[in-house]
Tab-separated table of C-alpha atoms and ligand atoms in Angstrom:
chain	number	residue	atom	x	y	z
A	1	UNK	CA	88.074	-23.343	70.267
A	2	UNK	CA	84.339	-23.277	69.672
A	3	UNK	CA	81.926	-22.801	72.550
A	4	UNK	CA	80.881	-26.459	72.298
A	5	UNK	CA	84.544	-27.589	72.535
A	6	UNK	CA	85.168	-25.308	75.521
A	7	UNK	CA	82.030	-26.819	77.085
A	8	UNK	CA	83.357	-30.314	76.477
A	9	UNK	CA	86.586	-29.406	78.295
A	10	UNK	CA	84.964	-28.280	81.560
A	11	UNK	CA	81.315	-29.319	81.812
A	12	UNK	CA	79.326	-32.338	82.883
A	13	UNK	CA	75.757	-32.406	81.521
A	14	UNK	CA	72.622	-33.950	83.065
A	15	UNK	CA	71.506	-37.401	81.866
A	16	UNK	CA	74.393	-37.409	79.388
A	17	UNK	CA	76.982	-40.131	78.783
A	18	UNK	CA	79.832	-37.688	78.288
A	19	UNK	CA	82.036	-40.203	76.475
A	20	UNK	CA	79.671	-40.813	73.597
A	21	UNK	CA	77.360	-37.784	73.514
A	22	UNK	CA	77.756	-35.488	70.520
A	23	UNK	CA	78.885	-31.931	71.260
A	24	UNK	CA	76.012	-29.858	72.677
A	25	UNK	CA	74.308	-27.248	70.522
A	26	UNK	CA	75.333	-23.770	71.720
A	27	UNK	CA	72.229	-21.597	72.062
A	28	UNK	CA	72.776	-17.866	72.260
A	29	UNK	CA	69.274	-16.436	72.118
A	30	UNK	CA	65.613	-17.297	72.569
A	31	UNK	CA	62.579	-15.687	71.042
A	32	UNK	CA	58.969	-16.892	71.188
A	33	UNK	CA	58.931	-20.644	70.629
A	34	UNK	CA	62.407	-20.489	69.044
A	35	UNK	CA	65.943	-21.149	70.222
A	36	UNK	CA	68.661	-19.539	68.123
A	37	UNK	CA	72.035	-21.263	67.954
A	38	UNK	CA	75.485	-19.698	67.716
A	39	UNK	CA	75.702	-20.658	64.028
A	40	UNK	CA	72.391	-18.917	63.306
A	41	UNK	CA	70.327	-22.117	63.055
A	42	UNK	CA	66.892	-21.899	64.640
A	43	UNK	CA	65.188	-24.657	66.615
A	44	UNK	CA	61.472	-24.716	67.329
A	45	UNK	CA	61.221	-25.625	71.017
A	46	UNK	CA	58.372	-28.160	70.844
A	47	UNK	CA	59.183	-29.554	74.317
A	48	UNK	CA	59.279	-26.191	76.121
A	49	UNK	CA	62.891	-26.824	77.168
A	50	UNK	CA	62.238	-29.830	79.415
A	51	UNK	CA	58.630	-28.776	80.045
A	52	UNK	CA	59.287	-25.450	81.752
A	53	UNK	CA	58.500	-22.723	79.226
A	54	UNK	CA	54.940	-21.375	79.041
A	55	UNK	CA	54.922	-18.028	77.231
A	56	UNK	CA	57.954	-18.197	74.956
A	57	UNK	CA	61.656	-17.556	75.456
A	58	UNK	CA	63.124	-14.300	76.792
A	59	UNK	CA	59.613	-12.956	77.246
A	60	UNK	CA	59.888	-9.145	77.365
A	61	UNK	CA	57.292	-8.725	80.131
A	62	UNK	CA	58.923	-11.261	82.460
A	63	UNK	CA	62.384	-9.884	81.574
A	64	UNK	CA	61.305	-6.353	82.472
A	65	UNK	CA	59.796	-7.356	85.805
A	66	UNK	CA	62.804	-9.497	86.714
A	67	UNK	CA	65.355	-6.792	85.900
A	68	UNK	CA	63.376	-4.252	87.927
A	69	UNK	CA	63.309	-6.670	90.881
A	70	UNK	CA	67.072	-7.248	90.548
A	71	UNK	CA	67.682	-3.535	90.990
A	72	UNK	CA	65.304	-3.340	93.975
A	73	UNK	CA	65.960	-6.441	96.087
A	74	UNK	CA	67.889	-9.425	94.775
A	75	UNK	CA	67.627	-11.606	97.868
A	76	UNK	CA	66.903	-11.704	101.550
A	77	UNK	CA	66.880	-14.679	103.901
A	78	UNK	CA	63.362	-16.002	104.427
A	79	UNK	CA	63.399	-16.868	108.139
A	80	UNK	CA	62.492	-13.802	110.157
A	81	UNK	CA	62.074	-11.746	106.949
A	82	UNK	CA	59.630	-11.508	104.093
A	83	UNK	CA	59.211	-9.412	100.924
A	84	UNK	CA	56.414	-8.327	98.569
A	85	UNK	CA	57.098	-10.806	95.744
A	86	UNK	CA	56.909	-13.854	98.056
A	87	UNK	CA	53.618	-12.671	99.575
A	88	UNK	CA	52.012	-11.667	96.278
A	89	UNK	CA	52.984	-14.902	94.534
A	90	UNK	CA	51.636	-16.990	97.449
A	91	UNK	CA	48.385	-15.007	97.384
A	92	UNK	CA	48.180	-15.427	93.619
A	93	UNK	CA	48.811	-19.178	93.779
A	94	UNK	CA	46.228	-19.763	96.510
A	95	UNK	CA	43.698	-17.800	94.464
A	96	UNK	CA	44.015	-20.201	91.516
A	97	UNK	CA	44.808	-23.499	93.270
A	98	UNK	CA	42.010	-25.773	94.568
A	99	UNK	CA	40.113	-24.217	97.516
A	100	UNK	CA	41.507	-26.527	100.159
A	101	UNK	CA	45.098	-25.288	99.608
A	102	UNK	CA	45.902	-22.700	102.303
A	103	UNK	CA	49.705	-22.420	102.754
A	104	UNK	CA	52.675	-22.061	100.432
A	105	UNK	CA	56.186	-23.326	101.252
A	106	UNK	CA	58.868	-22.274	98.760
A	107	UNK	CA	61.886	-24.262	97.636
A	108	UNK	CA	64.192	-24.356	94.617
A	109	UNK	CA	63.002	-26.835	91.977
A	110	UNK	CA	60.726	-29.789	91.332
A	111	UNK	CA	62.687	-32.363	93.313
A	112	UNK	CA	62.901	-30.115	96.388
A	113	UNK	CA	59.174	-29.373	96.172
A	114	UNK	CA	58.682	-33.167	96.363
A	115	UNK	CA	61.080	-33.539	99.298
A	116	UNK	CA	59.125	-30.841	101.114
A	117	UNK	CA	55.815	-32.562	100.333
A	118	UNK	CA	57.059	-35.939	101.583
A	119	UNK	CA	58.577	-34.437	104.729
A	120	UNK	CA	55.403	-32.442	105.452
A	121	UNK	CA	53.288	-35.598	105.193
A	122	UNK	CA	55.603	-37.699	107.373
A	123	UNK	CA	56.029	-35.024	110.028
A	124	UNK	CA	52.283	-34.348	110.029
A	125	UNK	CA	51.771	-37.859	111.421
A	126	UNK	CA	54.844	-37.601	113.652
A	127	UNK	CA	53.515	-34.393	115.197
A	128	UNK	CA	50.135	-36.045	115.773
A	129	UNK	CA	51.693	-38.965	117.636
A	130	UNK	CA	51.221	-41.384	114.726
A	131	UNK	CA	54.865	-41.790	113.752
A	132	UNK	CA	54.219	-45.433	112.824
A	133	UNK	CA	52.446	-44.122	109.729
A	134	UNK	CA	55.438	-43.770	107.471
A	135	UNK	CA	54.817	-45.926	104.391
A	136	UNK	CA	54.516	-44.081	101.101
A	137	UNK	CA	52.547	-45.306	98.103
A	138	UNK	CA	53.461	-44.297	94.540
A	139	UNK	CA	52.852	-45.315	90.944
A	140	UNK	CA	55.279	-47.922	89.686
A	141	UNK	CA	56.235	-45.878	86.589
A	142	UNK	CA	56.392	-42.479	88.243
A	143	UNK	CA	59.098	-39.846	88.118
A	144	UNK	CA	59.358	-37.305	90.929
A	145	UNK	CA	62.954	-36.059	90.675
A	146	UNK	CA	66.557	-37.024	91.366
A	147	UNK	CA	67.139	-36.285	95.059
A	148	UNK	CA	67.009	-39.277	97.417
A	149	UNK	CA	63.448	-38.876	98.657
A	150	UNK	CA	62.173	-38.137	95.166
A	151	UNK	CA	64.130	-41.089	93.740
A	152	UNK	CA	62.663	-43.358	96.417
A	153	UNK	CA	59.085	-42.635	95.325
A	154	UNK	CA	60.037	-42.873	91.626
A	155	UNK	CA	60.218	-45.904	89.335
A	156	UNK	CA	63.085	-48.234	90.151
A	157	UNK	CA	65.190	-48.225	86.964
A	158	UNK	CA	68.719	-48.282	85.578
A	159	UNK	CA	68.989	-44.712	86.769
A	160	UNK	CA	68.256	-45.412	90.415
A	161	UNK	CA	70.042	-48.818	90.460
A	162	UNK	CA	73.391	-47.546	91.854
A	163	UNK	CA	71.515	-46.194	94.884
A	164	UNK	CA	68.862	-48.903	95.260
A	165	UNK	CA	69.935	-50.140	98.731
A	166	UNK	CA	69.780	-46.591	100.075
A	167	UNK	CA	66.287	-45.729	98.815
A	168	UNK	CA	63.489	-46.082	101.356
A	169	UNK	CA	60.813	-48.720	100.863
A	170	UNK	CA	57.773	-47.632	98.919
A	171	UNK	CA	54.625	-49.598	98.059
A	172	UNK	CA	54.127	-49.302	94.322
A	173	UNK	CA	50.801	-49.640	92.538
A	174	UNK	CA	50.105	-49.617	88.807
A	175	UNK	CA	48.803	-46.640	86.868
A	176	UNK	CA	44.993	-46.892	86.459
A	177	UNK	CA	45.036	-46.549	82.677
A	178	UNK	CA	41.648	-47.097	80.990
A	179	UNK	CA	40.449	-50.652	81.613
A	180	UNK	CA	42.634	-51.223	84.682
A	181	UNK	CA	40.892	-48.910	87.194
A	182	UNK	CA	39.276	-51.598	89.345
A	183	UNK	CA	42.438	-53.688	89.476
A	184	UNK	CA	44.544	-50.725	90.627
A	185	UNK	CA	41.950	-49.718	93.235
A	186	UNK	CA	42.214	-53.250	94.616
A	187	UNK	CA	46.022	-52.924	94.712
A	188	UNK	CA	45.699	-49.672	96.660
A	189	UNK	CA	43.151	-51.137	99.099
A	190	UNK	CA	45.456	-54.086	99.729
A	191	UNK	CA	48.336	-51.764	100.573
A	192	UNK	CA	46.211	-49.499	102.766
A	193	UNK	CA	44.872	-52.374	104.828
A	194	UNK	CA	48.250	-54.049	105.369
A	195	UNK	CA	50.560	-51.068	105.908
A	196	UNK	CA	50.690	-47.929	108.054
A	197	UNK	CA	50.495	-45.557	105.107
A	198	UNK	CA	51.264	-41.862	105.497
A	199	UNK	CA	50.783	-40.639	101.936
A	200	UNK	CA	50.073	-41.502	98.329
A	201	UNK	CA	52.132	-39.443	95.867
A	202	UNK	CA	51.209	-39.301	92.187
A	203	UNK	CA	51.562	-37.427	88.910
A	204	UNK	CA	47.940	-36.439	88.244
A	205	UNK	CA	46.472	-37.570	84.882
A	206	UNK	CA	49.774	-37.593	82.951
A	207	UNK	CA	52.981	-39.433	83.894
A	208	UNK	CA	55.566	-37.467	81.955
A	209	UNK	CA	58.806	-39.397	82.098
A	210	UNK	CA	56.999	-42.746	81.878
A	211	UNK	CA	56.173	-41.700	78.289
A	212	UNK	CA	53.221	-39.319	78.720
A	213	UNK	CA	51.117	-42.179	80.094
A	214	UNK	CA	47.588	-40.874	80.635
A	215	UNK	CA	44.662	-41.879	82.828
A	216	UNK	CA	41.248	-40.449	83.604
A	217	UNK	CA	40.218	-38.065	86.402
A	218	UNK	CA	37.542	-40.549	87.623
A	219	UNK	CA	40.210	-43.157	88.281
A	220	UNK	CA	42.286	-40.706	90.325
A	221	UNK	CA	39.234	-39.458	92.226
A	222	UNK	CA	38.523	-43.032	93.298
A	223	UNK	CA	42.105	-43.568	94.513
A	224	UNK	CA	42.166	-40.254	96.424
A	225	UNK	CA	38.800	-40.986	98.079
A	226	UNK	CA	40.016	-44.424	99.085
A	227	UNK	CA	43.149	-42.864	100.651
A	228	UNK	CA	41.074	-40.293	102.520
A	229	UNK	CA	38.811	-43.025	103.909
A	230	UNK	CA	41.968	-44.554	105.402
A	231	UNK	CA	43.249	-41.218	106.744
A	232	UNK	CA	46.046	-41.192	104.180
A	233	UNK	CA	47.336	-37.889	102.754
A	234	UNK	CA	47.466	-37.371	98.985
A	235	UNK	CA	50.352	-35.520	97.342
A	236	UNK	CA	49.780	-34.310	93.785
A	237	UNK	CA	53.034	-33.789	91.892
A	238	UNK	CA	51.918	-31.030	89.523
A	239	UNK	CA	55.509	-30.106	88.656
A	240	UNK	CA	54.828	-30.915	84.989
A	241	UNK	CA	51.014	-30.710	84.815
A	242	UNK	CA	50.645	-27.345	86.564
A	243	UNK	CA	49.982	-23.940	85.014
A	244	UNK	CA	47.686	-24.831	82.153
A	245	UNK	CA	49.573	-27.782	80.661
A	246	UNK	CA	46.608	-30.171	80.819
A	247	UNK	CA	43.994	-27.696	79.605
A	248	UNK	CA	42.830	-26.659	83.089
A	249	UNK	CA	45.103	-24.462	85.214
A	250	UNK	CA	45.975	-27.535	87.307
A	251	UNK	CA	45.309	-31.223	86.714
A	252	UNK	CA	43.589	-31.163	90.131
A	253	UNK	CA	40.911	-28.956	88.544
A	254	UNK	CA	39.609	-32.085	86.772
A	255	UNK	CA	39.025	-33.781	90.150
A	256	UNK	CA	36.065	-33.913	92.530
A	257	UNK	CA	38.253	-34.873	95.502
A	258	UNK	CA	41.229	-32.627	96.125
A	259	UNK	CA	44.762	-33.655	97.110
A	260	UNK	CA	46.116	-32.471	100.478
A	261	UNK	CA	49.514	-31.370	99.203
A	262	UNK	CA	50.448	-29.983	95.780
A	263	UNK	CA	54.014	-29.718	94.428
A	264	UNK	CA	54.829	-27.076	91.829
A	265	UNK	CA	57.887	-26.008	89.823
A	266	UNK	CA	58.741	-26.028	86.070
A	267	UNK	CA	56.063	-23.622	84.731
A	268	UNK	CA	55.931	-21.740	88.052
A	269	UNK	CA	58.247	-19.039	86.698
A	270	UNK	CA	57.133	-19.514	83.091
A	271	UNK	CA	60.457	-21.254	82.520
A	272	UNK	CA	62.560	-18.260	83.522
A	273	UNK	CA	64.325	-19.547	86.606
A	274	UNK	CA	64.373	-22.310	89.187
A	275	UNK	CA	61.706	-22.118	91.877
A	276	UNK	CA	59.616	-24.711	93.676
A	277	UNK	CA	56.535	-24.435	95.836
A	278	UNK	CA	54.671	-26.964	97.961
A	279	UNK	CA	51.184	-26.043	99.097
A	280	UNK	CA	49.036	-27.740	101.726
A	281	UNK	CA	45.715	-27.720	103.550
A	282	UNK	CA	44.989	-25.893	106.801
A	283	UNK	CA	44.869	-29.228	108.659
A	284	UNK	CA	48.439	-30.080	107.662
A	285	UNK	CA	49.728	-26.610	108.499
A	286	UNK	CA	47.983	-26.666	111.886
A	287	UNK	CA	49.641	-29.961	112.851
A	288	UNK	CA	52.929	-28.029	112.983
A	289	UNK	CA	51.610	-25.255	115.282
A	290	UNK	CA	52.641	-25.797	118.869
A	291	UNK	CA	54.343	-24.316	121.908
A	292	UNK	CA	56.634	-27.289	121.516
A	293	UNK	CA	59.408	-26.165	119.168
A	294	UNK	CA	60.218	-29.708	118.067
A	295	UNK	CA	57.023	-29.686	115.979
A	296	UNK	CA	58.479	-26.970	113.744
A	297	UNK	CA	59.011	-27.800	110.080
A	298	UNK	CA	62.807	-27.700	110.125
A	299	UNK	CA	63.362	-27.363	106.405
A	300	UNK	CA	64.720	-24.544	104.286
A	301	UNK	CA	67.130	-23.547	101.563
A	302	UNK	CA	69.506	-20.586	101.364
A	303	UNK	CA	67.525	-19.228	98.433
A	304	UNK	CA	64.043	-20.036	99.779
A	305	UNK	CA	61.562	-17.558	98.223
A	306	UNK	CA	64.233	-15.738	96.227
A	307	UNK	CA	62.642	-12.394	95.276
A	308	UNK	CA	63.822	-12.513	91.652
A	309	UNK	CA	62.391	-16.012	91.142
A	310	UNK	CA	59.140	-15.049	92.909
A	311	UNK	CA	58.849	-12.003	90.648
A	312	UNK	CA	59.318	-14.183	87.581
A	313	UNK	CA	56.551	-16.358	89.029
A	314	UNK	CA	54.242	-13.386	89.513
A	315	UNK	CA	54.853	-12.033	86.016
A	316	UNK	CA	54.304	-15.491	84.516
A	317	UNK	CA	51.085	-15.984	86.494
A	318	UNK	CA	49.745	-12.655	85.195
A	319	UNK	CA	50.467	-13.727	81.618
A	320	UNK	CA	48.925	-17.146	82.250
A	321	UNK	CA	45.688	-15.669	83.600
A	322	UNK	CA	45.312	-13.199	80.712
A	323	UNK	CA	42.562	-14.140	78.213
A	324	UNK	CA	45.174	-14.318	75.414
A	325	UNK	CA	46.960	-17.200	77.132
A	326	UNK	CA	43.706	-19.085	77.757
A	327	UNK	CA	42.862	-18.642	74.066
A	328	UNK	CA	46.325	-19.896	73.062
A	329	UNK	CA	45.960	-22.992	75.237
A	330	UNK	CA	42.527	-23.735	73.778
A	331	UNK	CA	43.916	-23.264	70.268
A	332	UNK	CA	46.904	-25.580	70.846
A	333	UNK	CA	44.543	-28.156	72.372
A	334	UNK	CA	42.219	-27.972	69.343
A	335	UNK	CA	45.110	-28.257	66.856
A	336	UNK	CA	46.509	-31.247	68.769
A	337	UNK	CA	43.071	-32.899	68.743
A	338	UNK	CA	42.694	-32.413	64.987
A	339	UNK	CA	46.172	-33.806	64.295
A	340	UNK	CA	45.575	-36.713	66.681
A	341	UNK	CA	42.409	-37.577	64.740
A	342	UNK	CA	44.411	-37.427	61.485
A	343	UNK	CA	47.096	-39.786	62.856
A	344	UNK	CA	44.955	-42.380	64.632
A	345	UNK	CA	44.654	-45.631	62.745
A	346	UNK	CA	47.464	-44.813	60.309
A	347	UNK	CA	50.028	-47.538	59.796
A	348	UNK	CA	53.119	-47.123	61.956
A	349	UNK	CA	51.092	-45.443	64.716
A	350	UNK	CA	50.377	-47.589	67.798
A	351	UNK	CA	48.608	-44.942	69.891
A	352	UNK	CA	48.001	-41.203	70.063
A	353	UNK	CA	47.315	-39.687	73.482
A	354	UNK	CA	46.324	-36.146	74.331
A	355	UNK	CA	45.493	-34.109	77.405
A	356	UNK	CA	45.278	-30.359	76.916
A	357	UNK	CA	48.464	-28.999	75.341
A	358	UNK	CA	50.273	-32.354	75.650
A	359	UNK	CA	50.262	-34.665	72.639
A	360	UNK	CA	52.053	-38.020	72.639
A	361	UNK	CA	52.515	-40.288	69.631
A	362	UNK	CA	53.561	-43.871	70.202
A	363	UNK	CA	55.058	-45.339	67.042
A	364	UNK	CA	54.565	-49.008	66.226
A	365	UNK	CA	57.931	-50.719	66.029
A	366	UNK	CA	59.174	-54.230	66.737
A	367	UNK	CA	60.285	-53.962	70.338
A	368	UNK	CA	63.534	-55.465	71.575
A	369	UNK	CA	65.261	-55.233	68.219
A	370	UNK	CA	68.328	-53.103	67.714
A	371	UNK	CA	66.218	-51.181	65.246
A	372	UNK	CA	63.984	-50.204	68.162
A	373	UNK	CA	66.842	-48.915	70.323
A	374	UNK	CA	68.327	-46.954	67.438
A	375	UNK	CA	65.054	-45.301	66.561
A	376	UNK	CA	65.160	-42.734	69.350
A	377	UNK	CA	68.472	-41.350	68.075
A	378	UNK	CA	67.194	-41.358	64.493
A	379	UNK	CA	64.033	-39.501	65.534
A	380	UNK	CA	66.114	-36.963	67.435
A	381	UNK	CA	68.520	-36.393	64.544
A	382	UNK	CA	65.666	-36.090	62.065
A	383	UNK	CA	63.853	-33.469	64.162
A	384	UNK	CA	67.000	-31.362	64.643
A	385	UNK	CA	67.691	-31.508	60.889
A	386	UNK	CA	64.224	-30.093	60.383
A	387	UNK	CA	64.836	-27.345	62.937
A	388	UNK	CA	62.456	-28.790	65.516
A	389	UNK	CA	63.436	-29.707	69.065
A	390	UNK	CA	61.699	-32.962	70.087
A	391	UNK	CA	63.134	-35.365	72.667
A	392	UNK	CA	61.713	-38.841	72.011
A	393	UNK	CA	61.210	-41.217	74.945
A	394	UNK	CA	62.107	-44.370	73.013
A	395	UNK	CA	59.362	-44.875	70.430
A	396	UNK	CA	57.168	-42.221	72.064
A	397	UNK	CA	57.440	-38.692	70.756
A	398	UNK	CA	55.562	-35.969	72.590
A	399	UNK	CA	54.762	-32.347	71.829
A	400	UNK	CA	54.560	-30.032	74.848
A	401	UNK	CA	55.066	-26.544	73.433
A	402	UNK	CA	55.121	-23.019	74.823
A	403	UNK	CA	51.512	-21.789	74.588
A	404	UNK	CA	52.556	-18.965	72.236
A	405	UNK	CA	53.451	-21.435	69.461
A	406	UNK	CA	51.624	-20.406	66.278
A	407	UNK	CA	49.496	-22.638	64.065
A	408	UNK	CA	52.176	-22.546	61.346
A	409	UNK	CA	54.826	-23.562	63.857
A	410	UNK	CA	52.616	-26.383	65.138
A	411	UNK	CA	52.231	-27.560	61.528
A	412	UNK	CA	56.029	-27.731	61.274
A	413	UNK	CA	56.082	-29.932	64.392
A	414	UNK	CA	53.289	-32.185	63.072
A	415	UNK	CA	55.064	-32.532	59.713
A	416	UNK	CA	58.154	-33.677	61.626
A	417	UNK	CA	56.055	-36.358	63.339
A	418	UNK	CA	54.777	-37.455	59.928
A	419	UNK	CA	58.385	-37.683	58.714
A	420	UNK	CA	59.137	-39.896	61.731
A	421	UNK	CA	56.288	-42.156	60.651
A	422	UNK	CA	57.996	-42.510	57.264
A	423	UNK	CA	61.147	-43.635	59.116
A	424	UNK	CA	59.156	-46.257	61.004
A	425	UNK	CA	57.532	-47.563	57.823
A	426	UNK	CA	60.871	-47.925	56.067
A	427	UNK	CA	61.982	-51.590	55.816
A	428	UNK	CA	64.052	-52.731	58.835
A	429	UNK	CA	67.804	-52.437	58.367
A	430	UNK	CA	70.827	-54.393	59.470
A	431	UNK	CA	71.344	-54.943	63.186
A	432	UNK	CA	73.432	-52.509	65.237
A	433	UNK	CA	74.780	-52.896	68.778
A	434	UNK	CA	72.165	-52.265	71.478
A	435	UNK	CA	72.137	-48.770	72.962
A	436	UNK	CA	71.742	-47.609	76.534
A	437	UNK	CA	68.211	-47.601	77.906
A	438	UNK	CA	66.182	-44.457	77.309
A	439	UNK	CA	66.789	-41.494	79.565
A	440	UNK	CA	64.077	-40.445	81.964
A	441	UNK	CA	62.599	-36.982	81.422
A	442	UNK	CA	64.716	-36.646	78.342
B	501	PLP	C1	60.613	-32.622	86.172
B	501	PLP	C2	59.775	-33.254	87.207
B	501	PLP	C3	60.186	-33.323	88.545
B	501	PLP	C4	61.537	-32.846	89.000
B	501	PLP	O1	61.705	-31.469	88.832
B	501	PLP	P1	63.190	-30.872	88.763
B	501	PLP	O2	62.984	-29.400	88.752
B	501	PLP	O3	63.800	-31.404	87.504
B	501	PLP	O4	63.898	-31.340	89.993
B	501	PLP	C5	59.327	-33.872	89.473
B	501	PLP	N1	58.125	-34.340	89.099
B	501	PLP	C6	57.689	-34.293	87.841
B	501	PLP	C7	56.335	-34.804	87.509
B	501	PLP	C8	58.499	-33.763	86.838
B	501	PLP	O5	58.083	-33.749	85.581
């Protein structure tokens, strides 16, 4: 039996309809921006393996540091104990995060970093005797993860439908895309004046799963300021945008007004292993300090601050802050900008969006037709045939590569996008049965 067949006999994959999904591609090695399959085929990882990889696969520096840490201290519980990697990573993060961030709370992944952020905000008001403040505000199209709290503040969709009655109530506002800023500010003001709002949670500047929907820093600054005027906390979900993705180290670096809580994961370890972190201001931290033990933040995970994960985080942060990585990010951003300029206005292209190292191409297709629903699968098949890993979100195809991707490799990705345009321009074909809706963060 092949590895893929053995997989099919025992495994259950994320966001995968196991009855109809093709066998998974067995990957046995990674190197730079490349994934190498069991059969020797190579795939250029243009989506950084679900947005986590920063410096390339199996990076020798991170691998060396991690294996050294494994031989020194693999794990220790994090209540009553600490260790060098946890302290150094927290110090390193606070050095590069916005000034107002003063404390780091570790967890295990993006969704748990969101749970921690939500619970911090709610208990902040509880501890201050304002427990009635418990409404959360979020963007209607957001994605914050798959645990219950994170699902509650995420877009209501086919994927949350089975759990809808169990999700807590959230006030949703629209994304302030260019031209809609004033309207969305009015929506926020209406919510803030009619509800006891604890916090506003948002993906800053780029909503990933929504289809790399982008909006301007000014618009977010206005919303954050409005929240602060009403005493409402702001939670920036930088799980995807953090660690250089948007051009600055953090999307918050584009802002004048800083969020109170920041959630991090994905690039935190450079894509090496699962780790989450939630950071907050001194004011939030201080609301939990008391002689009264019930004000404690009673939250933790068995693997909180795992030393191996923290070491991967430290090694990745060192690479990220090196001038070579900054130069790579600037280069990828410039190449994206040049290609975006080349694409804009071409037939078959509805819109091209870019922020830093993220490029999103929205193809123009007749929506609602079976042709439309089939296109995602055709795009995906076409990219794999060409040895490029791209995961279209419907008719939106984005490029979010490891920063080490070379110019020649980027050209290969861009050529694949041009080939997709040819597919779109091809005359429409016979109808096929409608497919499932698109998968979030897929
Ligand atoms: C991926 C993602 C999450 C969830 O992170 P997981 O590690 O998959 O739980 C949360 N927020 C954003 C913006 C994300 O992109």
